[in-house]
XYZ file of C-alpha atoms in Angstrom:
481
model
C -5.545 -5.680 42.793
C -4.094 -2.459 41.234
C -4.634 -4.146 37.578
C -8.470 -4.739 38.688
C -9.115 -1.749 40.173
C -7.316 0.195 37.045
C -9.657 -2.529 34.940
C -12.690 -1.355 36.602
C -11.688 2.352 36.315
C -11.754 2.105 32.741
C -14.948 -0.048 32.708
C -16.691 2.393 33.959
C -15.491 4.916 31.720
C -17.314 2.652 28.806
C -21.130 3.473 28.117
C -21.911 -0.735 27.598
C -23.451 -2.306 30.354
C -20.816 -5.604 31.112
C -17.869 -3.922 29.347
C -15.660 -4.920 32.767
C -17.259 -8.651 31.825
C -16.364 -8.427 28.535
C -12.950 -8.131 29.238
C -12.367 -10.684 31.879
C -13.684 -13.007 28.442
C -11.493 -11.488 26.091
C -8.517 -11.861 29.239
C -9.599 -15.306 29.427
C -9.981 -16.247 25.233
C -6.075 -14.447 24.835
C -4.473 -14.573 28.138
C -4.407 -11.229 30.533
C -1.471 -9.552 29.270
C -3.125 -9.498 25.863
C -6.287 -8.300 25.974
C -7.277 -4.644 28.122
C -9.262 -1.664 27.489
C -8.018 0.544 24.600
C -6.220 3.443 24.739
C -5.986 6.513 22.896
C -3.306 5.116 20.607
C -5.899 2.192 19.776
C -7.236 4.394 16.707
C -8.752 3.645 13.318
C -8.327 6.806 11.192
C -9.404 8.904 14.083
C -12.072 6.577 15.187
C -10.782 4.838 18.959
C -11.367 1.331 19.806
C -12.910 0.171 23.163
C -11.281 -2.751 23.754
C -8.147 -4.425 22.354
C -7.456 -8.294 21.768
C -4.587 -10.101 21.029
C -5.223 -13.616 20.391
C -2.358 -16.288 20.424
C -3.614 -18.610 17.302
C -6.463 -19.022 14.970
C -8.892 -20.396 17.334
C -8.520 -17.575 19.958
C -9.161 -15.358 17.460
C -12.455 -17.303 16.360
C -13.658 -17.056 19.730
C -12.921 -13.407 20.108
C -15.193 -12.843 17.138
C -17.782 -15.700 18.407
C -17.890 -13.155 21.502
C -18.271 -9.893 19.358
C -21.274 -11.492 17.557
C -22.557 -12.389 20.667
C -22.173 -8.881 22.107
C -23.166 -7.739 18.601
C -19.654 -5.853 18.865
C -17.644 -4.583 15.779
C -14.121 -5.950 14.847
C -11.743 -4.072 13.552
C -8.668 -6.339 12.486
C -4.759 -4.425 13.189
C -1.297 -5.280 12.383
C 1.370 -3.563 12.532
C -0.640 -0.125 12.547
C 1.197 1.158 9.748
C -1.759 1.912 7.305
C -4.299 1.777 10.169
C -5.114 5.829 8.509
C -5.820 5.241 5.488
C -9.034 5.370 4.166
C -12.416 5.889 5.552
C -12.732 5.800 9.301
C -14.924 2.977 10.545
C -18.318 3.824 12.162
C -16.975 2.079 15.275
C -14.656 0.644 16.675
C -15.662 -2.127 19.402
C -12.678 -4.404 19.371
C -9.380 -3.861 17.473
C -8.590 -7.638 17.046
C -4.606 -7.714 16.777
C -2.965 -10.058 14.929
C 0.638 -9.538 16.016
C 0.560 -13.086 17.941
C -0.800 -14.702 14.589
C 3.170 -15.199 12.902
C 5.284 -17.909 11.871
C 6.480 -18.929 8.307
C 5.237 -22.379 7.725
C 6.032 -24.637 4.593
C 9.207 -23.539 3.017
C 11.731 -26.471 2.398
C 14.116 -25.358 0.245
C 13.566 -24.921 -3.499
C 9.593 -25.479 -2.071
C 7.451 -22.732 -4.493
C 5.192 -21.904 -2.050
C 4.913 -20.549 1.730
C 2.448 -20.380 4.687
C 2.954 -17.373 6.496
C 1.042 -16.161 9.034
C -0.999 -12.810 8.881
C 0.830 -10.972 11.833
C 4.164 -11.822 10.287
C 6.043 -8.734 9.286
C 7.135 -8.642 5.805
C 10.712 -8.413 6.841
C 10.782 -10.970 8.986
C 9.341 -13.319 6.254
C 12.079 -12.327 4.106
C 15.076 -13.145 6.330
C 13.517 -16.293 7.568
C 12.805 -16.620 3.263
C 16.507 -15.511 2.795
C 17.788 -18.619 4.743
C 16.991 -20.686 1.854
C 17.981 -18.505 -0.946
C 14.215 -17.434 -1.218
C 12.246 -14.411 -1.158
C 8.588 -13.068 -1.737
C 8.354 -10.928 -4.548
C 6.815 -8.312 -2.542
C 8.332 -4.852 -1.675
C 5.432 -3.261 0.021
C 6.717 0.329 1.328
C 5.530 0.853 5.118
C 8.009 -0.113 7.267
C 7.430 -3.032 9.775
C 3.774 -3.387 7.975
C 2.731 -7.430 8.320
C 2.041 -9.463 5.751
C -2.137 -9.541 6.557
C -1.623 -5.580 6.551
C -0.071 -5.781 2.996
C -2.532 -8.110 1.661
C -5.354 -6.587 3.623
C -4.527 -3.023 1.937
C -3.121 -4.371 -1.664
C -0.258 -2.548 -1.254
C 2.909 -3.200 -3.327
C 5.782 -1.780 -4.089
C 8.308 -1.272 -7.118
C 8.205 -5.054 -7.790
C 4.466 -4.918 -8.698
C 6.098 -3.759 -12.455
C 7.003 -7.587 -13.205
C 5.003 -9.361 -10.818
C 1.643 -7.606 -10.048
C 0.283 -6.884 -6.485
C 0.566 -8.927 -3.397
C -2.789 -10.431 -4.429
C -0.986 -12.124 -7.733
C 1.165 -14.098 -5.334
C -1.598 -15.316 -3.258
C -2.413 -19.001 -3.786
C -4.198 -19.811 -0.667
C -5.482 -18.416 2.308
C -7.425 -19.505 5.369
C -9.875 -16.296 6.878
C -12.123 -16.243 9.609
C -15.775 -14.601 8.698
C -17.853 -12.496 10.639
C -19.435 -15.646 12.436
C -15.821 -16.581 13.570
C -16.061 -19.962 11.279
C -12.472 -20.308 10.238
C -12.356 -20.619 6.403
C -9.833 -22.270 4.181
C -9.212 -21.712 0.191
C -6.746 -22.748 -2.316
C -3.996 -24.944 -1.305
C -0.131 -25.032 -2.390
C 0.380 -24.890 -6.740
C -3.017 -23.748 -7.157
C -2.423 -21.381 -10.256
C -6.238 -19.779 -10.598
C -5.344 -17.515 -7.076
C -2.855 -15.833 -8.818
C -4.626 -13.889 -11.138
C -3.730 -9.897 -10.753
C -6.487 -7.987 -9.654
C -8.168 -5.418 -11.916
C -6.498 -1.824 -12.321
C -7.825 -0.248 -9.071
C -6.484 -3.455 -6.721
C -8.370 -4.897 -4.023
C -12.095 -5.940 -3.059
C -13.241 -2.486 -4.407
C -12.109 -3.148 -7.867
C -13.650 -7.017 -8.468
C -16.751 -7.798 -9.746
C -19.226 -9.411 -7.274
C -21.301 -12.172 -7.384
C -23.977 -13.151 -4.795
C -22.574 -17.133 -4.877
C -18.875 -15.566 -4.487
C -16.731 -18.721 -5.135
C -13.906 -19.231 -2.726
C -11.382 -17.854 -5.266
C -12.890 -15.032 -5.510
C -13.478 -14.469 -1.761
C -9.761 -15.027 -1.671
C -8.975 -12.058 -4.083
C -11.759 -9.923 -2.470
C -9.871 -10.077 1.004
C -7.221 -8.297 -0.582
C -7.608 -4.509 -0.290
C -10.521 -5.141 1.740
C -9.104 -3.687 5.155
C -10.336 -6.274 7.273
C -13.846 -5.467 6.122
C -15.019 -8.846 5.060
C -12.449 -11.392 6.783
C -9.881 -11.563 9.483
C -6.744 -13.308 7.470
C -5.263 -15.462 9.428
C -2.518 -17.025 7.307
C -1.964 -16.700 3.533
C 0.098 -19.128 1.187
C 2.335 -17.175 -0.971
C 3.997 -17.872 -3.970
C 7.937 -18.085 -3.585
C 11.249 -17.158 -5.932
C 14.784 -17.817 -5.721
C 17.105 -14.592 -4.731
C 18.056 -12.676 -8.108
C 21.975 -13.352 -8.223
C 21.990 -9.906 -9.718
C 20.291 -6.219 -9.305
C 21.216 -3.509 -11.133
C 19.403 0.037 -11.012
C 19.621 2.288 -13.838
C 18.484 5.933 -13.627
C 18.163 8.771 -15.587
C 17.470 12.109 -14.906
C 13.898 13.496 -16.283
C 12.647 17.073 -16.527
C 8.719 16.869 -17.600
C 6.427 13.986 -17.403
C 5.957 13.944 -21.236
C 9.911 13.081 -21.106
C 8.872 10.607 -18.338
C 5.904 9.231 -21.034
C 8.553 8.473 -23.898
C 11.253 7.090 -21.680
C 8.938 4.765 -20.423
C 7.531 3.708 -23.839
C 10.935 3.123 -24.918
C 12.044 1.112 -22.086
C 9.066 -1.359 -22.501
C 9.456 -1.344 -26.079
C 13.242 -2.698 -25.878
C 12.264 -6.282 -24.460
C 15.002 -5.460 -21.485
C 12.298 -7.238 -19.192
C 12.404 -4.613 -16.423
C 11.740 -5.908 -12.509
C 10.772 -2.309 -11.685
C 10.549 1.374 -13.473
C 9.997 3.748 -10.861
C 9.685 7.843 -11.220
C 10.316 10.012 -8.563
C 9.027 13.935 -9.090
C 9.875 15.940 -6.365
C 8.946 19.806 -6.011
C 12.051 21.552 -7.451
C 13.963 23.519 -4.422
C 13.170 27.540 -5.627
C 16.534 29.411 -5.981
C 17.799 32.291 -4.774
C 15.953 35.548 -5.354
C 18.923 37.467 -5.555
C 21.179 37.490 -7.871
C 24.158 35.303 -7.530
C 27.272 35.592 -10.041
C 27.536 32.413 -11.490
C 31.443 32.453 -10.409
C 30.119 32.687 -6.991
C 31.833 29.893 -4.458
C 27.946 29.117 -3.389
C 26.567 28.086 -6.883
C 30.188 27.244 -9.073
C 30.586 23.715 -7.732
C 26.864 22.671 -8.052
C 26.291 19.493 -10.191
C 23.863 21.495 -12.508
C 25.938 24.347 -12.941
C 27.290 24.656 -16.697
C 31.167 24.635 -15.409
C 30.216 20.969 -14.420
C 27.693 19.642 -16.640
C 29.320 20.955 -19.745
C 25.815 22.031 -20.336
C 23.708 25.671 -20.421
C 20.470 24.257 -22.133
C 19.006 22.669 -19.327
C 17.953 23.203 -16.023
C 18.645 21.145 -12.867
C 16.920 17.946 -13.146
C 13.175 18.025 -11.770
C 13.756 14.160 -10.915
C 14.672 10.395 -11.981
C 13.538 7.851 -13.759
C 15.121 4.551 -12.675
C 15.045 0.792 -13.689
C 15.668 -1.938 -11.636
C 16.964 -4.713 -13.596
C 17.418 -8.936 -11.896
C 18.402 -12.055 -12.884
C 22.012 -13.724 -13.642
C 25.108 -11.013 -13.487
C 26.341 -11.652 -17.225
C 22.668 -11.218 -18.731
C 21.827 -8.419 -15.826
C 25.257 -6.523 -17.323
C 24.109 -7.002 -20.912
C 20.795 -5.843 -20.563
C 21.916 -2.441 -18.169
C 24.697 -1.726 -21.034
C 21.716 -1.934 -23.769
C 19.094 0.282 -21.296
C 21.705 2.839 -20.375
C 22.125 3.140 -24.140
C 18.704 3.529 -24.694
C 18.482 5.739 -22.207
C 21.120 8.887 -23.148
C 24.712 9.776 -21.585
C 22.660 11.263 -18.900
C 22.442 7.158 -17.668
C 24.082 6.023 -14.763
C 24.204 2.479 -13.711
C 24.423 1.737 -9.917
C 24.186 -1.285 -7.870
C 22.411 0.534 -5.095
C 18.876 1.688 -4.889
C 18.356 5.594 -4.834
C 17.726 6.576 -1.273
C 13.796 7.416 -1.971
C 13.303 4.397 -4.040
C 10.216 1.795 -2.412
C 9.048 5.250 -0.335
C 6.251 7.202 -0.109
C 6.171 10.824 -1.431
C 3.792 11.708 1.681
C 4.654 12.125 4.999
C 2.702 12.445 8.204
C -0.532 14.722 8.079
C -0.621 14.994 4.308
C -3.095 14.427 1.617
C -1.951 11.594 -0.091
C -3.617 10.180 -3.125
C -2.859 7.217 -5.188
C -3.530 7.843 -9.066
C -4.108 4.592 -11.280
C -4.093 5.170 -15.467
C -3.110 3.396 -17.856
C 0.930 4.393 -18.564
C 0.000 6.409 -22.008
C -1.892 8.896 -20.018
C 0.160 8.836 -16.753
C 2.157 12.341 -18.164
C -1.622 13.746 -18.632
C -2.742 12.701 -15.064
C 0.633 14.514 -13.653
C 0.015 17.465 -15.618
C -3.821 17.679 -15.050
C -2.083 17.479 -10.836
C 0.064 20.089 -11.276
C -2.527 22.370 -13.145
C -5.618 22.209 -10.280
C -2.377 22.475 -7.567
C -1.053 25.527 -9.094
C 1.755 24.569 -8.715
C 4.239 21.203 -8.624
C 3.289 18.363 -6.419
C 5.412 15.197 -5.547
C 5.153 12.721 -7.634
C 6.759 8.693 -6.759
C 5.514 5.433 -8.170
C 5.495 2.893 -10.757
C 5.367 4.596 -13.739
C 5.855 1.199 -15.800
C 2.039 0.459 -14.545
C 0.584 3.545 -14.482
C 0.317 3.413 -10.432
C 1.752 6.585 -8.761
C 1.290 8.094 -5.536
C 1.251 11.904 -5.207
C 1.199 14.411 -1.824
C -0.891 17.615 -0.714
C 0.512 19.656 1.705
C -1.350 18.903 5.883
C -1.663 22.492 6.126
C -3.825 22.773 2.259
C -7.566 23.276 3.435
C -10.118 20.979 3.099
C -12.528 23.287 0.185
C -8.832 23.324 -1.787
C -8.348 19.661 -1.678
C -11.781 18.462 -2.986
C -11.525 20.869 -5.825
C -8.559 19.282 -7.005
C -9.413 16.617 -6.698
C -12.377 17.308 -9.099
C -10.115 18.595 -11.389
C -7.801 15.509 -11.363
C -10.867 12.611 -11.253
C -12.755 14.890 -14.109
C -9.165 14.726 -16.439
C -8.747 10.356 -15.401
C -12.457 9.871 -16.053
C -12.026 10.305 -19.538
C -8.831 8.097 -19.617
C -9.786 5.055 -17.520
C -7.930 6.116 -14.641
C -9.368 6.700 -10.805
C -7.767 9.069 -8.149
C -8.460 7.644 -4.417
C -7.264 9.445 -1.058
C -4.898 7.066 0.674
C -4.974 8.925 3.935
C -5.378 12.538 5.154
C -6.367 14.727 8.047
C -9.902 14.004 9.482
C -11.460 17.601 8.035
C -9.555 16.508 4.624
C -11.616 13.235 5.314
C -15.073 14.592 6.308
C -15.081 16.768 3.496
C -14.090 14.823 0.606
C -15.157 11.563 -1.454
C -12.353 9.459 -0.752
C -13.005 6.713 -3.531
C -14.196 8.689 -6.719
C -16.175 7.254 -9.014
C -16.605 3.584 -8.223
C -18.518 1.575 -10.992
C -18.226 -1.410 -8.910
C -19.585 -1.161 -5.498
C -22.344 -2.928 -6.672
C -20.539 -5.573 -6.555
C -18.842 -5.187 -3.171
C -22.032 -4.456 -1.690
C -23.295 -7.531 -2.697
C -20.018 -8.920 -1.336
C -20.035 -7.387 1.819
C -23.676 -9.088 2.202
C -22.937 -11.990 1.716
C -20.219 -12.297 4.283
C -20.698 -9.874 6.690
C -24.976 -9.225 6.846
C -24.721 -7.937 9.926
C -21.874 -5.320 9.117
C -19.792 -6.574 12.352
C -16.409 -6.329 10.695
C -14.961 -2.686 9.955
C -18.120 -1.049 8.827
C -17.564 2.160 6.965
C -14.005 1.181 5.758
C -14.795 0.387 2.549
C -16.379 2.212 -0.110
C -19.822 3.169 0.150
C -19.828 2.949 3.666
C -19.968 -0.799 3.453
């Protein structure tokens, strides 16, 4: 009674005539515990849901979309929440269609290449269940506890992307519901053509669109598409054995024109590199008084000269560090030859550094993702630091020219979109694109999240095609699609 009469409470806090109906269907398509009106947690990048539904397989969640279409009700798909801020904020939110209950690894006898996992899944979960076989997915994506539908649904990848391309290059199948709640299979287990990378700029928003769309490419449009043009239900991923052997190799940088030949260098040797990640923090200022160097606070400092043997340098502004794999003897030779290459500033570890697979941005921040090609990457930092005025974290994959970067929460909102002017006007030249990941909703209102987009042409067509009727997370993508 007290779950009815809080049920009806809420109902008529809605402004739908039958919203207390629509939940006893939703109860009854997913089970009462898992469906309920939303809460002010249920948020898409500020914008709240009205109802949340957690269906237990594939055909619950068909129905729960059936229902919206009925209703004519948006759907906003959610996994583990972990990137449900970033980018544009939907134009509403009618039901946030979990997939937490949509899980399982599927398909994976040993020394099998391929797995079925489903959407829901979180990424670490696949790889211990993986790890039982001596197996692993090949993707590192950095949210913590984000699913694998989150992952794909966002293109997001981590340090591994350097040697095998975005979650989207290890897709080789996937089966999708559509706006209509028809559930949709492509691909199936070895097919090669899926595992194209996407074009520089990842995701739906970076493929060309055709009004036919083939199911391959519908498959590599879901990725990045934020649930915009398909609810993944399960996706069939491309496997790999466990490296025997990981090695990281890091060196110290001061200025990302040091970070531009370093790179070049590294690539150039043939050492065939799983990862080569930067991290640029903003240096720590010193002291403004003046401390004697013999001074107890400043003598034992790694940097200072008594220690380094060094007075031409200052203290390192960050790291540049290489993650080699494979078999321990050839791992060995090939971290003696990099750390070589690299100087006697080298060290060779078989630990990752503690920010390595991490974001540079933290809660509240502007956080942008920059994407040039790697000969320009120093230019891109530098054109950053300029329209800043001063430095700005830097972290990413600096073998591929992808790099995330953070503006302080408290920078206002005027500040933000003229850097960003300055930035996109300095890529635009050089084939590179600056896109807000996330930021605070005045950040968001006043700014052009996506930059220039040559192909939303494309994804209009594409969003068309398979959602007319704009049920599924309209506004997320670019455009306002």
């Amino acid at each position: 009674m007290c779950t009815m009469t809080a049920m009806a409470a809420a109902a008529s806090s809605t402004d739908r005539p039958g919203a207390l109906e629509i939940t006893r269907r939703l109860a009854g398509i997913c089970g009462s515990p898992f469906a309920r009106f939303a809460g002010p947690a249920d948020e898409v990048a500020g914008r709240t849901a009205r109802w949340v539904a957690v269906p237990g397989g594939p055909r619950a969640a068909a129905e729960v979309l059936r229902l919206a279409a009925a209703h004519d009700l948006t759907v906003v798909p959610r996994g583990a929440g972990t990137k449900i801020d970033w980018g544009a904020a939907p134009a509403q939110v009618d039901i946030m269609l979990d997939t937490g209950r949509l899980a399982g690894v599927w398909h994976e006898p040993q020394g099998s290449p391929v797995a079925e996992i489903g959407a829901g899944t979180p990424l670490r979960a696949v790889q211990a269940s993986l790890g039982r076989t001596g197996q692993r997915l090949p993707v590192d994506a950095p949210s913590p506890g984000a699913t694998l539908g989150g992952v794909l649904a966002a293109d997001e990848a981590g340090p591994l992307r350097h040697r095998h391309g975005t979650p989207c290059a290890q897709l080789v199948g996937v089966r999708y519901l559509d706006a209509e709640g028809e559930l949709v299979s492509i691909g199936e287990s070895g097919t090669a053509q899926l595992g194209r990378a996407a074009p520089a700029g990842g995701g739906a928003a970076a493929l060309f669109g055709r009004a036919d769309l083939p199911g391959l490419d519908v498959a590599r449009l879901l990725c990045g598409s934020q649930g915009g043009l398909g609810v993944l239900v399960s996706a069939t991923m491309r496997v790999q054995a466990v490296p025997a052997s990981r090695v990281w190799v890091s060196r110290p940088v001061w200025t990302p024109l040091e970070v531009h030949d370093l790179v070049r260098a590294v690539l150039a040797a043939g050492l065939q590199p799983a990862a080569v990640e930067l991290d640029l923090p903003v240096p720590v200022p010193l002291p403004r008084r003046r401390v004697h160097p013999s001074h107890p606070s400043v003598f034992h400092r790694p940097e200072h000269p008594a220690v380094t043997g060094r007075s031409t340098r200052p203290a390192a502004a960050g790291s540049l560090v290489v993650l080699l794999e494979g078999g321990p003897a050839d791992v060995a030779e090939r971290a003696e030859r990099l750390a070589a290459l690299l100087g006697p500033e080298a060290t060779v570890g078989h630990a990752a550094p503690e920010w390595w697979g991490r974001y540079p941005f933290g809660p509240g921040d502007t956080a942008l993702r920059i994407e040039v090609p790697i000969n320009d990457l120093h230019a891109a930092v530098y054109a950053l630091r300029d329209a800043a005025g001063a430095p700005v974290p830097v972290r990413g994959s600096a073998g591929v020219g992808t790099v995330h970067a953070a503006l302080p929460a408290a920078l206002p909102a005027d500040r933000v979109a003229s850097i960003l002017a300055a930035v996109r006007g300095v890529l635009l030249a050089r084939r590179g694109r600056c896109v807000v990941v996330a930021a605070p909703t005045p950040v968001r209102r006043a700014v052009d999240l996506w930059g220039e987009l040559p192909t939303l042409p494309g994804l209009r067509a594409a969003k068309a095609h398979l959602d007319p009727h704009q049920r599924l997370a309209p506004g997320r993508l670019p455009g306002g699609l």
